[in-house]
Every structure is written in C-alpha cells, then in structure tokens.
Amino acid sequence: MSALLEVEGVHAGYGPVNVLEDISLEVGEGQTVALLGANGAGKTTTLRAISGMLKPRGRIRIAGHDVTGRATERIVKLGVAHVPEGRGTFAPLTVEENLRLGAYARRNGGPDLERAFTLFPRLGERRHQRAGTLSGGEQQMLAIARALMLQPRLMLLDEPSLGLAPNLTRELFKVLRQVKEDEGTAMLVVEQNANLVLEFADAAHVLETGRIVLSGTADEVSADESMRKAYLGY
Amino acid sequence: MERFVETLIDGIATGSIYGALALALVLIYRSTGIVNFAQGELAMFSTFIAWGLVEAGIPLGLAILLTLAVSLVGGMVIERVLIRPVEGGQELTLVTVTLGLFILVNGLARWIWGSTNRGFPSLFPDGSANLVGIGVAWESLGLVAVLLGVVGVLWLVFQHTTLGLAMRAAAVDPAASRLVGIPVGRMLMLGWGFAAVCGALAGVLVAPRLFLDPNLMGPVIIYSFAAATLGGFDSPFGAVLGGWIIGVAEALAGGYVDFIGQDLKILVPLGVILAVLLIRPQGLFGSPEVARA
Ligand SMILES: Nc1ncnc2c1ncn2[C@@H]1O[C@H](COP(=O)(O)OP(=O)(O)OP(=O)(O)O)[C@@H](O)[C@H]1O
Ligand SMILES: [Mg+2]
C-alpha cells in the first residue's frame, strides 16, 4: 500500500528561478506531517507544487494518481484542500458563499454548513457577512472551514496560525486534531510555531534553501540538536 | 404634459436597448477586467445571423432563439481562442485585441453581407396599449419587459445557482477559485458567452428601429458605454439604470432642447461619460478601486 501523497525528487520554482531542489516526502493516509524551515526556505513553494499551482519537475502522486503537471482544479477533485498562505478567501462574497464554494468539488452530498458552524461558531454568527469585513483571525478560520467543506482526504495548510492570538491558535489546533481523529484527514502542515505543530504531527521535515535537511518522526525532529537551536529556540 | 410622458417612456424604451448592451460590457468587465470595444460589432454580427435565418424562412421568434444560442457559443469560442492567450496581460494589449476584434468582425460582416441597408422585422406588434389614458407602444413595453427578463435571469443565475457563485468567485480571485476546484477558464468563457447573448438581444431589438447594416451598433455602443460608465462598470443593476437614464436624457435633449435636436444628441452620452469620469469615476453603483492589504 503506497502513501496517500508521494513527492519524489521534485524541483520547482518561479520562471527561471529554481527554488526546490530534489524534494521527496510522503504523507500516509490519515497522517499529519509538519514542514518546517526558515523564511524563504521553500515551504510555501512545496505546497504550491503539490496542488498544481506551479508546474514541478519530478513526480507527485496522490492516491495513486500521477498528478505531476495536472491542473489545480483537477487535483482538488481528488480531495486535496490547500489553505494558501494569506488565506485566499473571497472578500466580496459572504461567509456562507465562501463555505459553499469550499464544497464545489465535492463529489457526494451538498455543502454541510451546519458542521462548519459547529466547529467554528463565530462563523455561524457571521454567515451573511462579507468575508472581507471579518477580522484577520476570523478570515483564517473561514479559510480552514472552507477547506474542510470539501471533506478532504488531504489538507495542505500553509501557516494556519498566522495572525491568530494564542488562544485562537490553540482552538484552531484543537479543531484540526478533532478533524484528524474523527475523519482521518491527512495533513501536511507548514507552521512557524514548531513546538505546537510537532506536538500534533506524526512526522516532520525541515527545509533549508529548497532542500530537505532533516526528516524523521516528530519526536526525532524535536530532539535533534541543530533543529532545536535553529527553530525551537532552546 | 402628455408629450413629456411620451418622451419619457420613449427614452426608457430606447434606454432598455442601451441597458442590454451595457449589461454585456459589464459582464465581461466583471469577469475579466476587459472593456470589450468589439461588443457592439459582435451584436451586429449576431443580428445579421438572425436576419439570415429569417430570410431562410425561419419564424422570427425561433430565429432569434437560435441566434442567441449561436451567440452564446460564439462568445465562448472568442474568449477561448482570442482572449485567453492575452488574459492577464497589459491593459494596452487587451485594448488592442478587442479593437482588433472590432475591425475583424466589422470587416467580416461587410465581406459576407455587404453594406446595403436591410430592414429587420420587429418582435412586437404595431400599435399601442392604453395605460391609464396614455398610449404606450407595444414595442416600448416589449423592450422594457425583455430587459427586465434578462436582468431577472442573470440575477437568478448569479445569486442562486452554484454555477453563478463559481462565476463570481472566478471573477474575484482566479487563483483561490482554482484551489476550490473551479475551472476558471470555463467560467470566463461562459461570461463572454452570456455577454454575447445580451449583445445579440440588443442588436435584434434595435435593428427594427434602424436599418441593418455593418454600422448598426455604432451609435448604440456609445450610448451603452455611457450607460455602463454612469451605472458603474462592474454593476449589472447600474448598467440597466444607467441605460434608462441615458435613454431618457437623450430623448429629453432631442425633444426639448432646441439647439441640440436630433443631430447633436450624441453629445449627451459623451457629456455623461465626461461628467461621470470627473465627478464619480466608479459610477453610481460601481465599487471604487480599493487596495486591500
Ligand atoms: N512568486 C514568486 N516569484 C519569484 N520568487 C518567489 C516567488 N514566491 C517565492 N519566491 C522565492 O522562493 C523562495 C521560497 O519561497 P517560499 O514562499 O516557498 O518560502 P517559505 O518557506 O514559505 O517562507 P515563509 O516562511 O516566509 O513563508 C524565496 O526565496 C522566495 O523569494
Ligand atoms: Mg510561506
């Protein structure tokens, strides 16, 4: 049985600029994998390559399908929900419309708005408000809630806690943990808050200038000397 | 008084035609940010297709329906073939492409149909209905009804269907739309298709009042630009209301202001465009350009 997401020897970049060098990683069904690294290391670029926003070289397989170079909207159909850096919510559309769009590529059943409002009650209170008028933290919750509307098999989360107050960050990770346990959704999480994500991840990779320099279980990576100095600060 | 009311109604009727073409401009501008200078020419071409079908013995109503279907497909093909390659390009490139399309379509129509004037039958019966003592031409009622019908259908599609929601999303943020699985290219094609349908309607509605020739839409497109500018280039309701206001202003100026008369009333839309650009560039209902951090 092969992993849900397999990235093999991927190179990718922007125009003539190459950013990723020979990236390989796997995310198993229901597994949570953290992607760590300094600013500019290539974490966002890795997620973009996986969801088809960039055309990578190498090989990317999702649920056994070779999706290298496939259009984003077709990759989404395989159950891949990418919450991009900077959220990507539709500002002029309402909270409810944003959520319904999250279910656009779902194959079975209509959008389950009530579930989203149960997970994020604040969004329920604001369902008819335009997304652009939400606070930054609320927009971040909307972005996550919208991704969950797909009932994804794999979530790509790019700094989900960016701009959230500490208590909201904890709440958010609680929701993610709940989704993971209830639905077995696999996740590839980019996060600056390494402590937090390592607590909840199964495995982790550390990127440095476009290369993976350290891989292992979450415990192994947290215990690594150089890693601790560089990213965990103790 | 009666003459005033008649002028007013006449203006609203004519304005409905401007509104339909303005709606076409707005549909494309909203979805792709392109001002389609060729919209009028596409409408003229559609009208010739309807004329050809009628000449071939097809009843007018059916001919128009077929024309709308052909226009839908034609608009989509034009987006895919001509516009897609320059999508997201520089403003000047886009303007050049739609101006090129203008010349291409106009030339093609001349080549196929020549430049002789032809008559085009009206969808509506002659004569007028008596509304509270005022005779209102069936044509006027028909024009307003068609425009309201089009707006109603568009509103239903955009506000109450998943397709419409996806089209709005694609217009707002193409990258984020792809991430939720929306085939953005197909949405843009549909936007051009819908626009071509609105334009075709404007064409077959205005043709009976004028003569059908390749310059059919020349004056109409200027009034429609004024209507869209006045209403706000990204607001469908603005386009309709703008169409009516321009139509009424034109009728009043032509009928009441002696030195303007029939010859100079083209100054009305130009004056409106200038005034709007100076005073309220986003138009009555448009959203001002906002840069959000
Ligand atoms: N659109 C772009 N065009 C050109 N270069 C880019 C673009 N986006 C990112 N880069 C470059 O690619 C490299 C990796 O960027 P990336 O966004 O993947 O970093 P990151 O690890 O996500 O960083 P951060 O933690 O700051 O979000 C950087 O050197 C960046 O300058
Ligand atoms: Mg990043």
Coordinates of C-alpha atoms and ligand atoms in Angstrom, one line a residue:
Chain A
M1 CA 0.0 0.0 0.0
S2 CA 1.6 3.3 -1.1
A3 CA 1.2 6.6 0.7
L4 CA -1.6 9.0 0.0
L5 CA 0.8 11.7 -1.1
E6 CA 4.2 10.8 -2.6
V7 CA 6.6 13.5 -3.6
E8 CA 9.6 12.2 -5.4
G9 CA 12.6 14.2 -6.5
V10 CA 10.7 17.4 -7.1
H11 CA 12.3 20.5 -8.5
A12 CA 10.2 23.7 -8.8
G13 CA 10.5 27.4 -9.0
Y14 CA 9.2 30.6 -10.5
G15 CA 10.2 31.2 -14.1
P16 CA 13.9 30.9 -14.4
V17 CA 14.4 30.9 -10.6
N18 CA 14.6 27.4 -9.2
V19 CA 13.6 27.1 -5.6
L20 CA 13.0 23.5 -4.7
E21 CA 15.9 21.0 -5.1
D22 CA 15.1 17.4 -5.2
I23 CA 12.3 17.3 -2.6
S24 CA 11.0 13.9 -1.5
L25 CA 8.4 13.3 1.1
E26 CA 5.4 11.2 1.9
V27 CA 2.1 11.6 3.8
G28 CA 0.3 8.4 4.7
E29 CA -3.5 8.1 4.8
G30 CA -4.6 9.9 8.0
Q31 CA -1.1 11.0 8.8
T32 CA 0.0 14.5 9.9
V33 CA 3.3 15.7 8.6
A34 CA 4.9 19.0 9.6
L35 CA 7.0 21.1 7.2
L36 CA 9.4 23.4 9.0
G37 CA 12.1 25.8 7.9
A38 CA 13.2 29.4 8.0
N39 CA 11.6 32.2 6.0
G40 CA 12.2 31.7 2.3
A41 CA 13.2 28.0 2.7
G42 CA 10.6 26.9 0.2
K43 CA 7.7 25.6 2.4
T44 CA 5.0 27.6 0.5
T45 CA 6.6 26.6 -2.8
T46 CA 6.4 22.9 -1.8
L47 CA 2.7 23.2 -1.1
R48 CA 2.1 25.1 -4.4
A49 CA 3.9 22.4 -6.3
I50 CA 1.7 19.7 -4.8
S51 CA -1.6 21.5 -5.5
G52 CA -0.5 22.2 -9.1
M53 CA -0.2 26.0 -8.7
L54 CA 3.3 25.6 -10.0
K55 CA 4.5 23.1 -12.6
P56 CA 7.1 20.9 -11.0
R57 CA 9.6 18.5 -12.4
G58 CA 9.9 15.2 -10.7
R59 CA 6.9 13.1 -9.7
I60 CA 3.9 13.8 -7.4
R61 CA 1.4 11.1 -6.8
I62 CA -1.8 11.5 -4.9
A63 CA -3.9 8.4 -4.0
G64 CA -2.0 6.5 -6.7
H65 CA -2.7 9.1 -9.4
D66 CA 0.3 10.8 -11.1
V67 CA -0.7 14.4 -10.8
T68 CA 2.6 16.0 -11.9
G69 CA 1.7 19.0 -14.0
R70 CA -2.0 18.4 -13.6
A71 CA -4.3 21.5 -13.4
T72 CA -5.1 22.6 -9.8
E73 CA -8.8 22.3 -10.2
R74 CA -8.4 18.6 -11.2
I75 CA -6.1 17.9 -8.3
V76 CA -8.7 19.4 -5.9
K77 CA -11.2 16.8 -7.2
L78 CA -9.0 14.1 -5.7
G79 CA -9.9 15.5 -2.3
V80 CA -6.9 17.9 -1.8
A81 CA -7.7 21.1 0.1
H82 CA -5.0 23.7 0.1
V83 CA -5.3 26.6 2.5
P84 CA -2.9 29.0 1.0
E85 CA -0.6 31.5 2.7
G86 CA -2.6 34.6 3.1
R87 CA -5.9 32.7 3.3
G88 CA -7.4 33.2 -0.2
T89 CA -10.9 33.8 1.0
F90 CA -13.3 35.7 -1.4
A91 CA -13.6 39.1 0.2
P92 CA -16.7 40.4 -1.5
L93 CA -18.6 37.1 -1.0
T94 CA -20.4 36.2 2.2
V95 CA -19.2 33.7 4.8
E96 CA -21.8 31.3 3.6
E97 CA -20.9 31.7 0.0
N98 CA -17.3 31.1 0.7
L99 CA -18.2 27.9 2.5
R100 CA -20.4 26.7 -0.3
L101 CA -17.6 27.2 -2.7
G102 CA -15.4 25.0 -0.5
A103 CA -17.8 22.2 -1.3
Y104 CA -17.7 23.0 -5.0
A105 CA -15.5 20.0 -6.0
R106 CA -17.2 17.6 -3.6
R107 CA -18.5 14.5 -5.3
N108 CA -21.2 13.4 -2.9
G109 CA -23.8 15.4 -0.9
G110 CA -24.3 19.1 -0.7
P111 CA -22.4 21.5 1.4
D112 CA -22.7 20.7 5.1
L113 CA -22.8 24.2 6.5
E114 CA -24.0 23.2 9.9
R115 CA -20.9 21.2 10.6
A116 CA -18.7 24.2 9.8
F117 CA -20.7 26.3 12.1
T118 CA -20.5 23.7 14.9
L119 CA -16.7 23.6 14.5
F120 CA -16.4 27.4 14.2
P121 CA -19.5 29.0 16.0
R122 CA -18.2 32.5 15.2
L123 CA -18.6 31.9 11.5
G124 CA -22.2 30.9 12.2
E125 CA -22.9 34.3 13.8
R126 CA -21.5 36.0 10.8
R127 CA -22.8 33.8 8.0
H128 CA -24.3 36.6 5.9
Q129 CA -21.4 39.0 6.4
R130 CA -18.9 39.6 3.6
A131 CA -15.6 37.7 4.2
G132 CA -13.6 40.9 3.6
T133 CA -15.2 42.5 6.7
L134 CA -14.2 39.7 9.0
S135 CA -11.2 40.2 11.4
G136 CA -8.0 38.6 10.3
G137 CA -8.4 35.7 12.7
E138 CA -12.0 35.1 11.6
Q139 CA -10.8 35.1 8.0
Q140 CA -8.2 32.5 8.9
M141 CA -10.9 30.3 10.5
L142 CA -13.1 30.8 7.4
A143 CA -10.2 29.6 5.2
I144 CA -9.8 26.4 7.3
A145 CA -13.6 25.9 7.5
R146 CA -13.9 26.3 3.7
A147 CA -11.2 23.7 3.1
L148 CA -13.0 21.3 5.4
M149 CA -16.2 21.7 3.3
L150 CA -14.5 19.6 0.7
Q151 CA -14.3 16.7 3.2
P152 CA -10.7 16.4 2.0
R153 CA -8.5 13.3 2.2
L154 CA -5.5 15.6 2.3
M155 CA -5.2 19.1 3.6
L156 CA -2.3 21.4 2.8
L157 CA -2.1 24.0 5.5
D158 CA 0.2 27.0 5.0
E159 CA 0.8 28.7 8.4
P160 CA -2.8 28.2 9.7
S161 CA -1.9 30.1 12.9
L162 CA -0.5 33.2 11.2
G163 CA -2.0 36.2 12.8
L164 CA -4.0 34.3 15.4
A165 CA -4.0 35.2 19.1
P166 CA -2.5 32.4 21.2
N167 CA -5.9 31.2 22.5
L168 CA -7.3 31.1 19.0
T169 CA -4.3 29.2 17.8
R170 CA -4.9 26.6 20.4
E171 CA -8.5 26.4 19.5
L172 CA -7.6 26.0 15.9
F173 CA -5.2 23.1 16.5
K174 CA -7.9 21.5 18.7
V175 CA -10.3 21.6 15.7
L176 CA -7.6 20.2 13.4
R177 CA -6.9 17.4 15.9
Q178 CA -10.6 16.7 16.1
V179 CA -10.9 16.5 12.3
K180 CA -7.9 14.3 12.1
E181 CA -9.3 11.9 14.7
D182 CA -12.9 11.9 13.5
E183 CA -12.3 11.7 9.8
G184 CA -8.8 10.5 9.4
T185 CA -7.9 13.5 7.2
A186 CA -4.2 13.5 6.3
M187 CA -2.4 16.9 6.7
L188 CA 0.7 18.5 5.5
V189 CA 1.2 21.5 7.8
V190 CA 3.6 24.4 7.3
E191 CA 3.9 26.2 10.6
Q192 CA 6.3 28.8 12.2
N193 CA 5.1 27.6 15.6
A194 CA 7.2 24.5 15.5
N195 CA 6.5 23.4 19.1
L196 CA 2.8 23.5 18.5
V197 CA 2.8 21.5 15.3
L198 CA 5.4 19.0 16.5
E199 CA 3.1 18.1 19.4
F200 CA 0.4 17.1 17.0
A201 CA 2.3 15.8 13.9
D202 CA 3.4 12.2 13.3
A203 CA 6.4 13.1 11.2
A204 CA 8.3 16.3 10.2
H205 CA 10.7 17.6 7.6
V206 CA 13.0 20.6 7.8
L207 CA 13.7 22.6 4.7
E208 CA 16.7 24.8 4.2
T209 CA 17.1 26.8 1.0
G210 CA 14.9 24.5 -1.0
R211 CA 16.3 21.2 0.3
I212 CA 15.2 18.8 3.0
V213 CA 17.9 18.8 5.6
L214 CA 16.3 16.8 8.3
S215 CA 13.4 14.2 8.3
G216 CA 12.0 11.9 11.0
T217 CA 9.2 11.3 13.4
A218 CA 8.0 14.4 15.2
D219 CA 9.9 13.2 18.3
E220 CA 13.1 12.7 16.5
V221 CA 13.0 16.1 14.9
S222 CA 12.1 17.8 18.2
A223 CA 15.1 16.1 19.8
D224 CA 17.5 17.0 17.1
E225 CA 20.2 19.3 18.4
S226 CA 20.6 21.6 15.4
M227 CA 16.9 21.7 14.9
R228 CA 16.3 22.8 18.5
K229 CA 18.8 25.6 18.3
A230 CA 17.6 26.8 14.9
Y231 CA 13.8 26.6 15.1
L232 CA 12.7 25.8 18.6
G233 CA 14.9 28.3 20.4
Y234 CA 16.0 26.2 23.4
Chain B
M1 CA -47.6 67.0 -20.1
E2 CA -48.7 64.2 -22.3
R3 CA -45.9 64.9 -24.7
F4 CA -43.5 64.9 -21.7
V5 CA -44.7 61.5 -20.5
E6 CA -44.4 60.1 -24.0
T7 CA -40.9 61.3 -24.4
L8 CA -40.1 59.8 -21.0
I9 CA -41.5 56.4 -22.0
D10 CA -39.7 56.6 -25.3
G11 CA -36.5 57.3 -23.5
I12 CA -36.9 54.3 -21.2
A13 CA -37.7 52.0 -24.1
T14 CA -34.6 53.1 -26.0
G15 CA -32.6 53.1 -22.8
S16 CA -33.5 49.4 -22.4
I17 CA -31.6 48.6 -25.5
Y18 CA -28.6 50.6 -24.2
G19 CA -29.0 48.7 -21.0
A20 CA -28.9 45.3 -22.6
L21 CA -25.6 46.2 -24.4
A22 CA -24.2 47.9 -21.3
L23 CA -25.0 44.7 -19.4
A24 CA -22.9 42.8 -21.9
L25 CA -20.0 45.2 -21.3
V26 CA -20.4 44.8 -17.6
L27 CA -20.5 41.0 -17.7
I28 CA -17.1 40.9 -19.4
Y29 CA -15.6 43.6 -17.4
R30 CA -16.6 42.0 -14.2
S31 CA -15.2 38.6 -15.1
T32 CA -12.1 39.5 -17.0
G33 CA -11.4 43.2 -16.3
I34 CA -11.5 43.8 -20.0
V35 CA -13.5 46.6 -21.7
N36 CA -14.7 44.9 -24.8
F37 CA -14.8 47.5 -27.5
A38 CA -16.0 44.9 -30.0
Q39 CA -19.2 44.2 -28.1
G40 CA -21.3 46.3 -30.5
E41 CA -19.8 44.6 -33.5
L42 CA -20.5 41.2 -32.1
A43 CA -24.1 42.2 -31.6
M44 CA -24.3 43.5 -35.1
F45 CA -22.9 40.2 -36.4
S46 CA -25.5 38.2 -34.3
T47 CA -28.2 40.4 -35.7
F48 CA -27.1 39.5 -39.3
I49 CA -27.3 35.9 -38.4
A50 CA -30.9 36.4 -37.1
W51 CA -31.7 38.2 -40.4
G52 CA -30.2 35.4 -42.4
L53 CA -32.3 32.8 -40.6
V54 CA -35.4 34.9 -41.1
E55 CA -34.6 35.3 -44.8
A56 CA -34.3 31.5 -45.0
G57 CA -37.9 31.2 -43.8
I58 CA -37.5 30.6 -40.1
P59 CA -40.1 32.4 -38.0
L60 CA -38.7 35.4 -36.2
G61 CA -39.0 34.2 -32.7
L62 CA -37.3 30.9 -33.4
A63 CA -34.6 32.7 -35.5
I64 CA -33.8 34.9 -32.5
L65 CA -33.6 32.0 -30.1
L66 CA -31.2 30.2 -32.5
T67 CA -29.2 33.4 -32.8
L68 CA -28.9 33.7 -29.0
A69 CA -27.6 30.1 -28.9
V70 CA -25.1 30.7 -31.7
S71 CA -24.0 33.9 -29.9
L72 CA -23.5 32.0 -26.6
V73 CA -21.2 29.6 -28.3
G74 CA -19.6 32.3 -30.4
G75 CA -18.8 34.4 -27.4
M76 CA -17.3 31.4 -25.6
V77 CA -15.1 30.5 -28.7
I78 CA -13.9 34.1 -29.0
E79 CA -12.8 34.1 -25.3
R80 CA -11.0 30.7 -25.7
V81 CA -9.3 31.5 -28.9
L82 CA -8.6 35.2 -28.9
I83 CA -8.7 36.5 -25.4
R84 CA -7.3 33.6 -23.4
P85 CA -3.8 33.9 -24.8
V86 CA -3.6 37.6 -23.6
E87 CA -5.5 37.1 -20.4
G88 CA -4.0 39.0 -17.5
G89 CA -1.7 40.8 -19.9
Q90 CA -1.1 44.5 -20.0
E91 CA -4.1 46.8 -20.4
L92 CA -2.9 48.2 -23.7
T93 CA -2.6 44.6 -25.1
L94 CA -6.2 43.9 -24.1
V95 CA -7.5 47.1 -25.6
T96 CA -5.6 46.4 -28.8
V97 CA -7.0 42.9 -29.0
T98 CA -10.6 44.0 -28.6
L99 CA -10.1 46.8 -31.1
G100 CA -8.7 44.3 -33.5
L101 CA -11.7 42.1 -32.9
F102 CA -13.9 45.2 -33.7
I103 CA -12.2 45.6 -37.1
L104 CA -12.2 41.9 -37.8
V105 CA -15.9 41.4 -37.1
N106 CA -16.9 44.6 -38.9
G107 CA -14.8 43.6 -41.9
L108 CA -16.2 40.1 -41.9
A109 CA -19.8 41.4 -41.9
R110 CA -19.1 43.7 -44.8
W111 CA -17.5 40.9 -46.7
I112 CA -20.4 38.5 -46.1
W113 CA -23.4 40.8 -46.3
G114 CA -22.1 43.9 -47.9
S115 CA -23.0 47.4 -46.7
T116 CA -26.5 47.8 -48.1
N117 CA -29.3 48.7 -45.7
R118 CA -31.7 46.0 -44.9
G119 CA -35.0 46.0 -43.0
F120 CA -35.3 43.9 -39.9
P121 CA -38.7 42.7 -38.6
S122 CA -39.9 43.7 -35.1
L123 CA -40.7 41.1 -32.5
F124 CA -43.5 43.3 -31.2
P125 CA -46.9 44.2 -32.7
D126 CA -47.6 47.7 -34.1
G127 CA -49.9 50.0 -32.2
S128 CA -50.0 50.8 -28.6
A129 CA -51.6 49.7 -25.3
N130 CA -53.7 52.2 -23.3
L131 CA -52.2 52.6 -19.9
V132 CA -54.2 54.9 -17.7
G133 CA -55.0 57.1 -20.6
I134 CA -51.6 57.2 -22.1
G135 CA -50.9 55.3 -25.3
V136 CA -47.7 53.2 -24.8
A137 CA -46.3 51.5 -27.9
W138 CA -46.2 47.7 -27.6
E139 CA -42.7 48.0 -28.7
S140 CA -41.8 50.1 -25.7
L141 CA -43.4 47.7 -23.3
G142 CA -41.7 44.8 -25.0
L143 CA -38.3 46.4 -24.8
V144 CA -38.6 47.1 -21.1
A145 CA -40.0 43.6 -20.5
V146 CA -37.2 41.9 -22.3
L147 CA -34.5 43.8 -20.4
L148 CA -36.2 43.1 -17.1
G149 CA -36.4 39.5 -18.1
V150 CA -32.7 39.3 -18.9
V151 CA -31.7 41.0 -15.7
G152 CA -34.0 38.7 -13.8
V153 CA -32.5 35.6 -15.3
L154 CA -28.9 36.9 -14.8
W155 CA -29.8 37.7 -11.2
L156 CA -31.2 34.2 -10.6
V157 CA -28.1 32.6 -12.1
F158 CA -25.6 34.7 -10.3
Q159 CA -27.2 34.8 -6.9
H160 CA -29.0 31.5 -6.7
T161 CA -27.0 28.8 -8.5
T162 CA -23.7 27.2 -7.8
L163 CA -22.6 28.0 -11.4
G164 CA -23.3 31.7 -10.8
L165 CA -21.5 31.6 -7.5
A166 CA -18.5 29.9 -9.1
M167 CA -18.5 32.6 -11.9
R168 CA -18.5 35.3 -9.3
A169 CA -15.7 33.7 -7.4
A170 CA -13.6 33.2 -10.6
A171 CA -14.0 36.9 -11.3
V172 CA -12.9 37.9 -7.8
D173 CA -9.9 35.7 -7.4
P174 CA -8.9 33.2 -10.1
A175 CA -6.1 31.5 -8.0
A176 CA -8.3 30.9 -5.0
S177 CA -11.0 29.7 -7.3
R178 CA -8.8 27.0 -8.7
L179 CA -8.0 25.9 -5.2
V180 CA -11.6 25.1 -4.5
G181 CA -11.8 23.3 -7.8
I182 CA -13.5 25.8 -10.1
P183 CA -12.4 25.5 -13.7
V184 CA -11.7 29.3 -14.1
G185 CA -11.2 29.2 -17.8
R186 CA -14.6 27.7 -18.4
M187 CA -16.2 30.4 -16.2
L188 CA -14.6 33.2 -18.2
M189 CA -15.8 31.5 -21.4
L190 CA -19.3 31.5 -20.1
G191 CA -19.0 35.1 -19.1
W192 CA -18.2 36.0 -22.7
G193 CA -21.0 33.7 -23.9
F194 CA -23.6 35.4 -21.6
A195 CA -22.3 38.8 -22.8
A196 CA -22.7 37.9 -26.4
V197 CA -26.3 36.8 -25.7
C198 CA -27.1 40.2 -24.1
G199 CA -25.5 42.0 -27.0
A200 CA -27.4 39.9 -29.6
L201 CA -30.6 40.8 -27.9
A202 CA -29.7 44.5 -28.0
G203 CA -29.0 44.0 -31.7
V204 CA -32.2 42.3 -32.7
L205 CA -34.2 44.8 -30.6
V206 CA -32.6 47.9 -32.1
A207 CA -32.4 46.7 -35.7
P208 CA -36.1 47.2 -36.5
R209 CA -35.8 50.9 -35.5
L210 CA -32.8 51.5 -37.7
F211 CA -31.5 49.8 -40.8
L212 CA -29.5 46.6 -40.5
D213 CA -26.0 47.3 -41.9
P214 CA -22.5 46.7 -40.6
N215 CA -22.6 50.1 -38.8
L216 CA -25.8 49.2 -37.0
M217 CA -24.3 49.3 -33.5
G218 CA -22.0 52.3 -33.9
P219 CA -24.3 54.9 -32.2
V220 CA -25.7 52.3 -29.8
I221 CA -22.4 51.3 -28.4
I222 CA -21.5 54.9 -27.5
Y223 CA -24.8 55.2 -25.5
S224 CA -24.1 51.9 -23.9
F225 CA -20.6 52.9 -22.8
A226 CA -22.2 56.0 -21.3
A227 CA -24.7 53.8 -19.5
A228 CA -22.1 51.4 -18.2
T229 CA -19.9 54.3 -17.1
L230 CA -22.7 56.0 -15.4
G231 CA -24.0 52.9 -13.6
G232 CA -20.6 51.6 -12.7
F233 CA -18.7 49.3 -15.0
D234 CA -18.9 46.4 -12.5
S235 CA -22.6 46.7 -11.6
P236 CA -25.3 44.9 -13.6
F237 CA -28.1 46.9 -12.0
G238 CA -26.1 50.1 -12.6
A239 CA -25.9 49.2 -16.3
V240 CA -29.7 48.9 -16.5
L241 CA -30.4 52.1 -14.6
G242 CA -27.7 53.8 -16.5
G243 CA -29.3 52.7 -19.8
W244 CA -32.6 54.2 -18.7
I245 CA -31.1 57.4 -17.5
I246 CA -29.1 57.9 -20.7
G247 CA -32.2 56.9 -22.8
V248 CA -34.4 59.5 -21.1
A249 CA -31.7 62.2 -21.2
E250 CA -31.3 61.6 -24.9
A251 CA -35.0 61.7 -25.6
L252 CA -35.5 64.9 -23.5
A253 CA -32.5 66.6 -25.0
G254 CA -33.6 65.7 -28.5
G255 CA -37.1 66.7 -27.9
Y256 CA -36.9 69.8 -25.8
V257 CA -33.5 71.4 -26.1
D258 CA -33.8 73.2 -29.4
F259 CA -30.2 73.7 -30.3
I260 CA -29.4 70.0 -29.6
G261 CA -32.2 68.5 -31.7
Q262 CA -31.8 65.2 -33.4
D263 CA -28.4 65.8 -34.8
L264 CA -26.4 66.8 -31.8
K265 CA -27.9 64.5 -29.2
I266 CA -24.9 62.2 -29.5
L267 CA -23.3 64.9 -27.2
V268 CA -25.5 63.6 -24.4
P269 CA -23.7 60.3 -23.8
L270 CA -20.3 61.9 -24.3
G271 CA -21.2 64.6 -21.8
V272 CA -22.4 62.0 -19.3
I273 CA -19.1 60.0 -19.7
L274 CA -17.0 63.1 -19.2
A275 CA -19.1 64.2 -16.2
V276 CA -19.0 60.8 -14.5
L277 CA -15.3 60.4 -15.0
L278 CA -14.7 63.8 -13.4
I279 CA -17.2 63.6 -10.5
R280 CA -17.6 59.9 -9.6
P281 CA -15.3 57.7 -11.6
Q282 CA -16.7 54.4 -10.2
G283 CA -20.2 55.4 -11.4
L284 CA -23.4 55.3 -9.4
F285 CA -23.2 51.7 -8.3
G286 CA -19.7 50.6 -9.1
S287 CA -17.2 49.8 -6.4
P288 CA -14.3 52.2 -6.2
E289 CA -10.9 50.7 -6.7
V290 CA -9.8 49.6 -3.3
A291 CA -6.3 48.3 -2.5
R292 CA -6.6 46.0 0.5
A293 CA -3.7 45.0 2.5
Ligands
LIG1 N1 6.1 34.4 -6.9 C1 7.5 34.3 -6.8 N2 8.3 34.6 -7.7 C2 9.6 34.5 -7.6 N3 10.2 34.0 -6.5 C3 9.4 33.6 -5.5 C4 8.0 33.7 -5.6 N4 7.5 33.2 -4.4 C5 8.5 32.8 -3.7 N5 9.7 33.1 -4.3 C6 11.0 32.7 -3.8 O1 11.1 31.4 -3.5 C7 11.8 31.2 -2.3 C8 11.0 30.3 -1.4 O2 9.8 31.0 -1.0 P1 8.6 30.3 -0.2 O3 7.5 31.3 -0.3 O4 8.4 28.9 -0.6 O5 9.2 30.3 1.3 P2 8.6 29.9 2.6 O6 9.4 28.8 3.2 O7 7.2 29.6 2.5 O8 8.9 31.2 3.5 P3 7.9 31.9 4.6 O9 8.2 31.2 5.9 O10 8.5 33.3 4.7 O11 6.5 31.9 4.2 C9 12.1 32.5 -1.7 O12 13.5 32.8 -2.0 C10 11.2 33.5 -2.5 O13 11.9 34.7 -2.7
MG2 MG 5.5 30.6 3.1

